[in-house]
């Protein structure tokens, strides 16, 4: 079975940093992209950062320059480094892995940024 498990969320003051981790298990063939999504109350789920199989990164405009997505291939783990956090970043963050025909989701981890 394929499982994605996020960790690293929590409560942090504005201007602080958090590092989210997404541990993957099981066999996932033909990965096209990995990414982080978030959803806040009253908002639609949105893409925060994405990493293609070729190593190309894309970020939402709201997080450019502050967030960094990366992957440790040896550990099968994808990370989201979040710096200079703002209250607007408060949301549940989800890890996502996509193949040509399937996509996988983690259970989500809560990030709360206080003023």
N, CA, C and O atoms as CSV, one atom per row, in Angstrom:
chain,resi,resn,atom,element,x,y,z
A,1,UNK,N,N,0.830,-1.186,0.000
A,1,UNK,CA,C,0.000,0.000,0.000
A,1,UNK,C,C,0.874,1.248,0.000
A,1,UNK,O,O,1.982,1.245,0.535
A,2,UNK,N,N,0.363,2.305,-0.602
A,2,UNK,CA,C,1.047,3.577,-0.652
A,2,UNK,C,C,0.491,4.471,0.451
A,2,UNK,O,O,-0.723,4.630,0.585
A,3,UNK,N,N,1.382,5.044,1.228
A,3,UNK,CA,C,0.989,5.951,2.289
A,3,UNK,C,C,1.863,7.195,2.255
A,3,UNK,O,O,3.074,7.120,2.050
A,4,UNK,N,N,1.227,8.331,2.458
A,4,UNK,CA,C,1.918,9.595,2.604
A,4,UNK,C,C,1.570,10.151,3.978
A,4,UNK,O,O,0.395,10.252,4.331
A,5,UNK,N,N,2.582,10.508,4.745
A,5,UNK,CA,C,2.369,10.991,6.096
A,5,UNK,C,C,3.103,12.310,6.273
A,5,UNK,O,O,4.328,12.372,6.170
A,6,UNK,N,N,2.335,13.372,6.541
A,6,UNK,CA,C,2.914,14.682,6.779
A,6,UNK,C,C,3.229,14.864,8.260
A,6,UNK,O,O,2.577,14.281,9.127
A,7,UNK,N,N,4.227,15.674,8.527
A,7,UNK,CA,C,4.566,16.036,9.888
A,7,UNK,C,C,5.254,17.396,9.871
A,7,UNK,O,O,5.657,17.886,8.816
A,8,UNK,N,N,5.383,17.991,11.039
A,8,UNK,CA,C,6.099,19.246,11.166
A,8,UNK,C,C,5.233,20.467,11.364
A,8,UNK,O,O,5.753,21.561,11.583
A,9,UNK,N,N,3.923,20.307,11.292
A,9,UNK,CA,C,3.047,21.437,11.511
A,9,UNK,C,C,2.997,21.825,12.977
A,9,UNK,O,O,3.514,21.120,13.843
A,10,UNK,N,N,2.367,22.953,13.236
A,10,UNK,CA,C,2.247,23.427,14.597
A,10,UNK,C,C,1.884,24.887,14.651
A,10,UNK,O,O,1.457,25.477,13.659
A,11,UNK,N,N,2.058,25.463,15.826
A,11,UNK,CA,C,1.763,26.872,16.071
A,11,UNK,C,C,3.062,27.654,16.101
A,11,UNK,O,O,4.000,27.281,16.806
A,12,UNK,N,N,3.123,28.732,15.342
A,12,UNK,CA,C,4.320,29.544,15.263
A,12,UNK,C,C,3.929,31.009,15.154
A,12,UNK,O,O,2.866,31.338,14.628
A,13,UNK,N,N,4.786,31.881,15.649
A,13,UNK,CA,C,4.547,33.315,15.542
A,13,UNK,C,C,4.872,33.818,14.145
A,13,UNK,O,O,5.695,33.238,13.437
A,14,UNK,N,N,4.218,34.903,13.759
A,14,UNK,CA,C,4.522,35.534,12.486
A,14,UNK,C,C,6.006,35.844,12.391
A,14,UNK,O,O,6.617,36.317,13.350
A,15,UNK,N,N,6.577,35.572,11.228
A,15,UNK,CA,C,7.998,35.748,11.022
A,15,UNK,C,C,8.820,34.515,11.310
A,15,UNK,O,O,10.007,34.474,10.985
A,16,UNK,N,N,8.217,33.514,11.909
A,16,UNK,CA,C,8.913,32.291,12.235
A,16,UNK,C,C,8.984,31.334,11.062
A,16,UNK,O,O,8.557,31.648,9.950
A,17,UNK,N,N,9.534,30.156,11.334
A,17,UNK,CA,C,9.743,29.152,10.300
A,17,UNK,C,C,9.256,27.787,10.751
A,17,UNK,O,O,9.249,27.474,11.942
A,18,UNK,N,N,8.852,26.989,9.791
A,18,UNK,CA,C,8.513,25.594,10.005
A,18,UNK,C,C,9.012,24.794,8.816
A,18,UNK,O,O,9.119,25.311,7.704
A,19,UNK,N,N,9.313,23.538,9.060
A,19,UNK,CA,C,9.689,22.624,7.991
A,19,UNK,C,C,8.755,21.430,8.009
A,19,UNK,O,O,8.750,20.642,8.956
A,20,UNK,N,N,7.968,21.304,6.960
A,20,UNK,CA,C,7.061,20.184,6.828
A,20,UNK,C,C,7.754,19.032,6.110
A,20,UNK,O,O,8.545,19.242,5.190
A,21,UNK,N,N,7.447,17.828,6.539
A,21,UNK,CA,C,7.984,16.633,5.911
A,21,UNK,C,C,6.845,15.737,5.455
A,21,UNK,O,O,5.799,15.662,6.100
A,22,UNK,N,N,7.059,15.071,4.354
A,22,UNK,CA,C,6.104,14.104,3.838
A,22,UNK,C,C,6.850,12.810,3.581
A,22,UNK,O,O,7.632,12.709,2.635
A,23,UNK,N,N,6.606,11.832,4.419
A,23,UNK,CA,C,7.230,10.526,4.270
A,23,UNK,C,C,6.353,9.634,3.410
A,23,UNK,O,O,5.150,9.521,3.643
A,24,UNK,N,N,6.956,9.009,2.424
A,24,UNK,CA,C,6.224,8.127,1.529
A,24,UNK,C,C,6.647,6.692,1.756
A,24,UNK,O,O,7.811,6.418,2.049
A,25,UNK,N,N,5.706,5.780,1.622
A,25,UNK,CA,C,5.986,4.362,1.716
A,25,UNK,C,C,5.212,3.633,0.623
A,25,UNK,O,O,4.218,4.138,0.102
A,26,UNK,N,N,5.684,2.446,0.291
A,26,UNK,CA,C,5.095,1.712,-0.805
A,26,UNK,C,C,5.730,2.107,-2.126
A,26,UNK,O,O,6.528,3.042,-2.188
A,27,UNK,N,N,5.376,1.402,-3.164
A,27,UNK,CA,C,5.943,1.623,-4.488
A,27,UNK,C,C,5.069,2.586,-5.276
A,27,UNK,O,O,3.877,2.349,-5.471
A,28,UNK,N,N,5.675,3.662,-5.721
A,28,UNK,CA,C,5.004,4.636,-6.576
A,28,UNK,C,C,5.809,4.731,-7.864
A,28,UNK,O,O,6.933,5.233,-7.862
A,29,UNK,N,N,5.244,4.256,-8.948
A,29,UNK,CA,C,5.924,4.255,-10.233
A,29,UNK,C,C,5.515,5.453,-11.070
A,29,UNK,O,O,4.367,5.897,-11.030
A,30,UNK,N,N,6.456,5.960,-11.816
A,30,UNK,CA,C,6.168,6.992,-12.788
A,30,UNK,C,C,5.681,8.296,-12.190
A,30,UNK,O,O,4.682,8.854,-12.643
A,31,UNK,N,N,6.372,8.784,-11.187
A,31,UNK,CA,C,5.980,10.042,-10.550
A,31,UNK,C,C,6.186,11.200,-11.528
A,31,UNK,O,O,7.273,11.380,-12.079
A,32,UNK,N,N,5.136,11.971,-11.730
A,32,UNK,CA,C,5.216,13.158,-12.568
A,32,UNK,C,C,5.511,14.413,-11.757
A,32,UNK,O,O,6.236,15.302,-12.205
A,33,UNK,N,N,4.942,14.472,-10.566
A,33,UNK,CA,C,5.163,15.643,-9.744
A,33,UNK,C,C,4.864,15.332,-8.293
A,33,UNK,O,O,4.129,14.397,-7.975
A,34,UNK,N,N,5.442,16.122,-7.431
A,34,UNK,CA,C,5.125,16.126,-6.016
A,34,UNK,C,C,4.792,17.552,-5.631
A,34,UNK,O,O,5.321,18.501,-6.209
A,35,UNK,N,N,3.928,17.696,-4.671
A,35,UNK,CA,C,3.559,19.045,-4.310
A,35,UNK,C,C,2.955,19.158,-2.934
A,35,UNK,O,O,2.645,18.167,-2.273
A,36,UNK,N,N,2.801,20.395,-2.527
A,36,UNK,CA,C,2.135,20.736,-1.280
A,36,UNK,C,C,0.940,21.625,-1.589
A,36,UNK,O,O,1.041,22.587,-2.349
A,37,UNK,N,N,-0.173,21.288,-0.994
A,37,UNK,CA,C,-1.391,22.063,-1.092
A,37,UNK,C,C,-1.784,22.550,0.294
A,37,UNK,O,O,-1.302,22.038,1.304
A,38,UNK,N,N,-2.656,23.534,0.333
A,38,UNK,CA,C,-3.176,23.973,1.615
A,38,UNK,C,C,-4.625,24.409,1.461
A,38,UNK,O,O,-5.063,24.804,0.381
A,39,UNK,N,N,-5.349,24.328,2.551
A,39,UNK,CA,C,-6.732,24.755,2.578
A,39,UNK,C,C,-7.032,25.402,3.918
A,39,UNK,O,O,-6.858,24.794,4.974
A,40,UNK,N,N,-7.481,26.636,3.856
A,40,UNK,CA,C,-7.873,27.380,5.037
A,40,UNK,C,C,-9.392,27.493,5.084
A,40,UNK,O,O,-10.046,27.401,4.045
A,41,UNK,N,N,-9.962,27.690,6.267
A,41,UNK,CA,C,-11.418,27.853,6.359
A,41,UNK,C,C,-11.918,28.959,5.449
A,41,UNK,O,O,-11.385,30.068,5.453
A,42,UNK,N,N,-12.940,28.652,4.674
A,42,UNK,CA,C,-13.510,29.618,3.759
A,42,UNK,C,C,-12.804,29.729,2.431
A,42,UNK,O,O,-13.248,30.473,1.556
A,43,UNK,N,N,-11.715,29.006,2.259
A,43,UNK,CA,C,-10.946,29.061,1.023
A,43,UNK,C,C,-10.949,27.715,0.313
A,43,UNK,O,O,-11.136,26.667,0.932
A,44,UNK,N,N,-10.740,27.765,-0.987
A,44,UNK,CA,C,-10.576,26.556,-1.768
A,44,UNK,C,C,-9.159,26.028,-1.605
A,44,UNK,O,O,-8.226,26.794,-1.365
A,45,UNK,N,N,-9.006,24.732,-1.736
A,45,UNK,CA,C,-7.669,24.151,-1.698
A,45,UNK,C,C,-6.819,24.736,-2.813
A,45,UNK,O,O,-7.271,24.856,-3.952
A,46,UNK,N,N,-5.597,25.097,-2.485
A,46,UNK,CA,C,-4.722,25.713,-3.459
A,46,UNK,C,C,-3.352,25.059,-3.466
A,46,UNK,O,O,-2.889,24.523,-2.459
A,47,UNK,N,N,-2.723,25.117,-4.616
A,47,UNK,CA,C,-1.355,24.630,-4.747
A,47,UNK,C,C,-0.412,25.639,-4.120
A,47,UNK,O,O,-0.489,26.834,-4.406
A,48,UNK,N,N,0.469,25.161,-3.273
A,48,UNK,CA,C,1.473,26.002,-2.648
A,48,UNK,C,C,2.804,25.890,-3.381
A,48,UNK,O,O,3.419,26.900,-3.722
A,49,UNK,N,N,3.240,24.670,-3.619
A,49,UNK,CA,C,4.514,24.431,-4.275
A,49,UNK,C,C,4.471,23.091,-4.975
A,49,UNK,O,O,3.813,22.162,-4.507
A,50,UNK,N,N,5.169,22.984,-6.092
A,50,UNK,CA,C,5.205,21.746,-6.853
A,50,UNK,C,C,6.610,21.500,-7.368
A,50,UNK,O,O,7.357,22.432,-7.664
A,51,UNK,N,N,6.950,20.229,-7.468
A,51,UNK,CA,C,8.260,19.798,-7.933
A,51,UNK,C,C,8.055,18.723,-8.984
A,51,UNK,O,O,7.490,17.669,-8.694
A,52,UNK,N,N,8.511,18.980,-10.203
A,52,UNK,CA,C,8.343,18.026,-11.292
A,52,UNK,C,C,9.419,16.960,-11.248
A,52,UNK,O,O,10.383,17.063,-10.489
A,53,UNK,N,N,9.244,15.924,-12.079
A,53,UNK,CA,C,10.225,14.850,-12.136
A,53,UNK,C,C,11.565,15.329,-12.667
A,53,UNK,O,O,12.594,14.696,-12.434
A,54,UNK,N,N,11.553,16.442,-13.378
A,54,UNK,CA,C,12.778,17.024,-13.903
A,54,UNK,C,C,13.429,18.014,-12.945
A,54,UNK,O,O,14.445,18.628,-13.271
A,55,UNK,N,N,12.846,18.163,-11.777
A,55,UNK,CA,C,13.409,19.053,-10.788
A,55,UNK,C,C,12.979,20.495,-10.913
A,55,UNK,O,O,13.546,21.365,-10.253
A,56,UNK,N,N,11.989,20.770,-11.747
A,56,UNK,CA,C,11.490,22.124,-11.914
A,56,UNK,C,C,10.502,22.440,-10.801
A,56,UNK,O,O,9.613,21.641,-10.505
A,57,UNK,N,N,10.658,23.589,-10.198
A,57,UNK,CA,C,9.791,24.001,-9.105
A,57,UNK,C,C,8.859,25.119,-9.539
A,57,UNK,O,O,9.199,25.948,-10.382
A,58,UNK,N,N,7.679,25.120,-8.942
A,58,UNK,CA,C,6.713,26.189,-9.131
A,58,UNK,C,C,6.097,26.524,-7.788
A,58,UNK,O,O,5.857,25.645,-6.960
A,59,UNK,N,N,5.844,27.815,-7.582
A,59,UNK,CA,C,5.307,28.276,-6.316
A,59,UNK,C,C,4.142,29.217,-6.539
A,59,UNK,O,O,4.095,29.957,-7.521
A,60,UNK,N,N,3.201,29.175,-5.608
A,60,UNK,CA,C,2.162,30.180,-5.603
A,60,UNK,C,C,2.788,31.549,-5.376
A,60,UNK,O,O,3.765,31.680,-4.640
A,61,UNK,N,N,2.218,32.565,-6.012
A,61,UNK,CA,C,2.777,33.908,-5.881
A,61,UNK,C,C,2.864,34.351,-4.421
A,61,UNK,O,O,3.777,35.082,-4.038
A,62,UNK,N,N,1.916,33.906,-3.624
A,62,UNK,CA,C,1.856,34.340,-2.244
A,62,UNK,C,C,2.996,33.808,-1.383
A,62,UNK,O,O,3.240,34.330,-0.295
A,63,UNK,N,N,3.700,32.774,-1.856
A,63,UNK,CA,C,4.756,32.176,-1.052
A,63,UNK,C,C,6.127,32.260,-1.705
A,63,UNK,O,O,7.115,31.822,-1.115
A,64,UNK,N,N,6.207,32.809,-2.903
A,64,UNK,CA,C,7.491,32.910,-3.593
A,64,UNK,C,C,8.493,33.696,-2.755
A,64,UNK,O,O,8.184,34.752,-2.203
A,65,UNK,N,N,9.686,33.155,-2.679
A,65,UNK,CA,C,10.731,33.785,-1.900
A,65,UNK,C,C,10.722,33.419,-0.442
A,65,UNK,O,O,11.673,33.725,0.278
A,66,UNK,N,N,9.662,32.765,0.016
A,66,UNK,CA,C,9.558,32.381,1.422
A,66,UNK,C,C,9.551,30.872,1.633
A,66,UNK,O,O,10.086,30.381,2.627
A,67,UNK,N,N,8.949,30.137,0.705
A,67,UNK,CA,C,8.831,28.682,0.829
A,67,UNK,C,C,9.749,27.998,-0.170
A,67,UNK,O,O,10.007,28.525,-1.252
A,68,UNK,N,N,10.242,26.823,0.198
A,68,UNK,CA,C,11.082,26.031,-0.683
A,68,UNK,C,C,10.667,24.569,-0.605
A,68,UNK,O,O,10.590,23.997,0.482
A,69,UNK,N,N,10.401,23.968,-1.757
A,69,UNK,CA,C,10.084,22.548,-1.812
A,69,UNK,C,C,11.332,21.785,-2.239
A,69,UNK,O,O,12.085,22.249,-3.095
A,70,UNK,N,N,11.547,20.630,-1.652
A,70,UNK,CA,C,12.700,19.810,-1.989
A,70,UNK,C,C,12.378,18.347,-1.729
A,70,UNK,O,O,11.378,18.015,-1.092
A,71,UNK,N,N,13.241,17.487,-2.233
A,71,UNK,CA,C,13.042,16.057,-2.069
A,71,UNK,C,C,14.360,15.380,-1.767
A,71,UNK,O,O,15.391,15.704,-2.356
A,72,UNK,N,N,14.315,14.442,-0.849
A,72,UNK,CA,C,15.440,13.579,-0.557
A,72,UNK,C,C,15.107,12.224,-1.157
A,72,UNK,O,O,14.336,11.455,-0.583
A,73,UNK,N,N,15.686,11.935,-2.306
A,73,UNK,CA,C,15.355,10.701,-3.011
A,73,UNK,C,C,15.756,9.452,-2.225
A,73,UNK,O,O,15.065,8.435,-2.273
A,74,UNK,N,N,16.861,9.532,-1.510
A,74,UNK,CA,C,17.327,8.389,-0.743
A,74,UNK,C,C,16.355,8.025,0.372
A,74,UNK,O,O,16.205,6.852,0.714
A,75,UNK,N,N,15.701,9.022,0.931
A,75,UNK,CA,C,14.779,8.802,2.041
A,75,UNK,C,C,13.325,8.761,1.602
A,75,UNK,O,O,12.435,8.505,2.413
A,76,UNK,N,N,13.079,9.014,0.319
A,76,UNK,CA,C,11.708,9.065,-0.199
A,76,UNK,C,C,10.852,10.042,0.588
A,76,UNK,O,O,9.718,9.743,0.961
A,77,UNK,N,N,11.411,11.196,0.827
A,77,UNK,CA,C,10.755,12.223,1.620
A,77,UNK,C,C,10.765,13.548,0.868
A,77,UNK,O,O,11.774,13.927,0.273
A,78,UNK,N,N,9.644,14.241,0.899
A,78,UNK,CA,C,9.548,15.568,0.307
A,78,UNK,C,C,9.329,16.577,1.427
A,78,UNK,O,O,8.611,16.306,2.390
A,79,UNK,N,N,9.953,17.738,1.292
A,79,UNK,CA,C,9.928,18.744,2.343
A,79,UNK,C,C,9.333,20.051,1.832
A,79,UNK,O,O,9.336,20.334,0.634
A,80,UNK,N,N,8.833,20.825,2.760
A,80,UNK,CA,C,8.445,22.197,2.484
A,80,UNK,C,C,9.013,23.067,3.596
A,80,UNK,O,O,8.523,23.055,4.725
A,81,UNK,N,N,10.052,23.818,3.261
A,81,UNK,CA,C,10.630,24.763,4.194
A,81,UNK,C,C,9.861,26.072,4.091
A,81,UNK,O,O,9.769,26.658,3.012
A,82,UNK,N,N,9.315,26.529,5.201
A,82,UNK,CA,C,8.491,27.725,5.227
A,82,UNK,C,C,9.144,28.752,6.134
A,82,UNK,O,O,9.279,28.536,7.338
A,83,UNK,N,N,9.545,29.863,5.551
A,83,UNK,CA,C,10.173,30.951,6.284
A,83,UNK,C,C,9.304,32.201,6.225
A,83,UNK,O,O,8.413,32.320,5.384
A,84,UNK,N,N,9.580,33.118,7.127
A,84,UNK,CA,C,8.849,34.387,7.174
A,84,UNK,C,C,7.345,34.172,7.135
A,84,UNK,O,O,6.633,34.796,6.349
A,85,UNK,N,N,6.882,33.294,7.982
A,85,UNK,CA,C,5.474,32.912,7.970
A,85,UNK,C,C,4.575,34.081,8.349
A,85,UNK,O,O,4.926,34.922,9.176
A,86,UNK,N,N,3.413,34.106,7.723
A,86,UNK,CA,C,2.410,35.135,7.939
A,86,UNK,C,C,1.121,34.494,8.432
A,86,UNK,O,O,0.888,33.312,8.178
A,87,UNK,N,N,0.282,35.248,9.129
A,87,UNK,CA,C,-1.011,34.694,9.541
A,87,UNK,C,C,-1.821,34.142,8.372
A,87,UNK,O,O,-2.580,33.188,8.541
A,88,UNK,N,N,-1.667,34.729,7.195
A,88,UNK,CA,C,-2.377,34.263,6.014
A,88,UNK,C,C,-1.955,32.863,5.576
A,88,UNK,O,O,-2.645,32.231,4.776
A,89,UNK,N,N,-0.833,32.377,6.093
A,89,UNK,CA,C,-0.369,31.036,5.772
A,89,UNK,C,C,-1.074,29.964,6.593
A,89,UNK,O,O,-0.894,28.773,6.339
A,90,UNK,N,N,-1.868,30.367,7.563
A,90,UNK,CA,C,-2.580,29.413,8.407
A,90,UNK,C,C,-3.510,28.551,7.565
A,90,UNK,O,O,-4.362,29.066,6.841
A,91,UNK,N,N,-3.341,27.243,7.664
A,91,UNK,CA,C,-4.124,26.310,6.866
A,91,UNK,C,C,-3.726,24.890,7.232
A,91,UNK,O,O,-2.764,24.664,7.967
A,92,UNK,N,N,-4.482,23.946,6.706
A,92,UNK,CA,C,-4.065,22.555,6.731
A,92,UNK,C,C,-3.266,22.301,5.465
A,92,UNK,O,O,-3.730,22.595,4.364
A,93,UNK,N,N,-2.077,21.761,5.617
A,93,UNK,CA,C,-1.190,21.515,4.494
A,93,UNK,C,C,-1.183,20.033,4.153
A,93,UNK,O,O,-1.047,19.177,5.027
A,94,UNK,N,N,-1.332,19.747,2.864
A,94,UNK,CA,C,-1.412,18.378,2.377
A,94,UNK,C,C,-0.290,18.084,1.402
A,94,UNK,O,O,0.034,18.908,0.547
A,95,UNK,N,N,0.296,16.917,1.532
A,95,UNK,CA,C,1.276,16.419,0.582
A,95,UNK,C,C,0.565,15.681,-0.537
A,95,UNK,O,O,-0.414,14.974,-0.299
A,96,UNK,N,N,1.056,15.845,-1.757
A,96,UNK,CA,C,0.456,15.202,-2.916
A,96,UNK,C,C,1.535,14.648,-3.834
A,96,UNK,O,O,2.545,15.305,-4.090
A,97,UNK,N,N,1.314,13.434,-4.328
A,97,UNK,CA,C,2.181,12.809,-5.318
A,97,UNK,C,C,1.321,12.372,-6.486
A,97,UNK,O,O,0.291,11.724,-6.299
A,98,UNK,N,N,1.745,12.727,-7.694
A,98,UNK,CA,C,0.974,12.407,-8.898
A,98,UNK,C,C,1.774,11.559,-9.861
A,98,UNK,O,O,2.959,11.796,-10.097
A,99,UNK,N,N,1.096,10.558,-10.416
A,99,UNK,CA,C,1.604,9.810,-11.552
A,99,UNK,C,C,0.726,10.156,-12.746
A,99,UNK,O,O,-0.148,11.018,-12.653
A,100,UNK,N,N,0.961,9.480,-13.874
A,100,UNK,CA,C,0.153,9.741,-15.045
A,100,UNK,C,C,-1.320,9.448,-14.803
A,100,UNK,O,O,-2.187,10.141,-15.335
A,101,UNK,N,N,-1.609,8.433,-14.010
A,101,UNK,CA,C,-2.978,7.982,-13.849
A,101,UNK,C,C,-3.524,8.070,-12.431
A,101,UNK,O,O,-4.731,7.927,-12.232
A,102,UNK,N,N,-2.679,8.298,-11.455
A,102,UNK,CA,C,-3.109,8.279,-10.063
A,102,UNK,C,C,-2.541,9.469,-9.299
A,102,UNK,O,O,-1.537,10.061,-9.695
A,103,UNK,N,N,-3.192,9.800,-8.220
A,103,UNK,CA,C,-2.625,10.755,-7.293
A,103,UNK,C,C,-2.855,10.281,-5.872
A,103,UNK,O,O,-3.842,9.610,-5.569
A,104,UNK,N,N,-1.928,10.643,-5.016
A,104,UNK,CA,C,-1.947,10.210,-3.630
A,104,UNK,C,C,-1.897,11.425,-2.718
A,104,UNK,O,O,-1.254,12.430,-3.023
A,105,UNK,N,N,-2.594,11.309,-1.588
A,105,UNK,CA,C,-2.679,12.410,-0.634
A,105,UNK,C,C,-2.327,11.943,0.765
A,105,UNK,O,O,-2.612,10.808,1.149
A,106,UNK,N,N,-1.710,12.825,1.513
A,106,UNK,CA,C,-1.504,12.592,2.925
A,106,UNK,C,C,-2.712,13.038,3.723
A,106,UNK,O,O,-3.696,13.524,3.164
A,107,UNK,N,N,-2.632,12.869,5.025
A,107,UNK,CA,C,-3.764,13.190,5.895
A,107,UNK,C,C,-3.831,14.664,6.262
A,107,UNK,O,O,-4.854,15.127,6.767
A,108,UNK,N,N,-2.778,15.397,6.020
A,108,UNK,CA,C,-2.736,16.814,6.317
A,108,UNK,C,C,-2.110,17.113,7.662
A,108,UNK,O,O,-2.174,16.305,8.589
A,109,UNK,N,N,-1.506,18.281,7.755
A,109,UNK,CA,C,-0.942,18.751,9.016
A,109,UNK,C,C,-1.290,20.228,9.189
A,109,UNK,O,O,-1.176,21.013,8.247
A,110,UNK,N,N,-1.710,20.595,10.380
A,110,UNK,CA,C,-2.171,21.950,10.653
A,110,UNK,C,C,-1.001,22.887,10.892
A,110,UNK,O,O,-0.096,22.588,11.672
A,111,UNK,N,N,-1.032,24.018,10.214
A,111,UNK,CA,C,-0.080,25.097,10.445
A,111,UNK,C,C,-0.869,26.325,10.875
A,111,UNK,O,O,-1.763,26.776,10.160
A,112,UNK,N,N,-0.540,26.859,12.034
A,112,UNK,CA,C,-1.206,28.042,12.548
A,112,UNK,C,C,-0.161,29.105,12.850
A,112,UNK,O,O,0.778,28.866,13.609
A,113,UNK,N,N,-0.330,30.276,12.253
A,113,UNK,CA,C,0.604,31.382,12.426
A,113,UNK,C,C,-0.114,32.496,13.167
A,113,UNK,O,O,-1.121,33.016,12.685
A,114,UNK,N,N,0.389,32.859,14.318
A,114,UNK,CA,C,-0.219,33.896,15.129
A,114,UNK,C,C,0.388,35.251,14.811
A,114,UNK,O,O,1.520,35.346,14.335
A,115,UNK,N,N,-0.386,36.305,15.083
A,115,UNK,CA,C,0.074,37.666,14.835
A,115,UNK,C,C,1.030,38.143,15.911
A,115,UNK,O,O,1.512,39.274,15.852
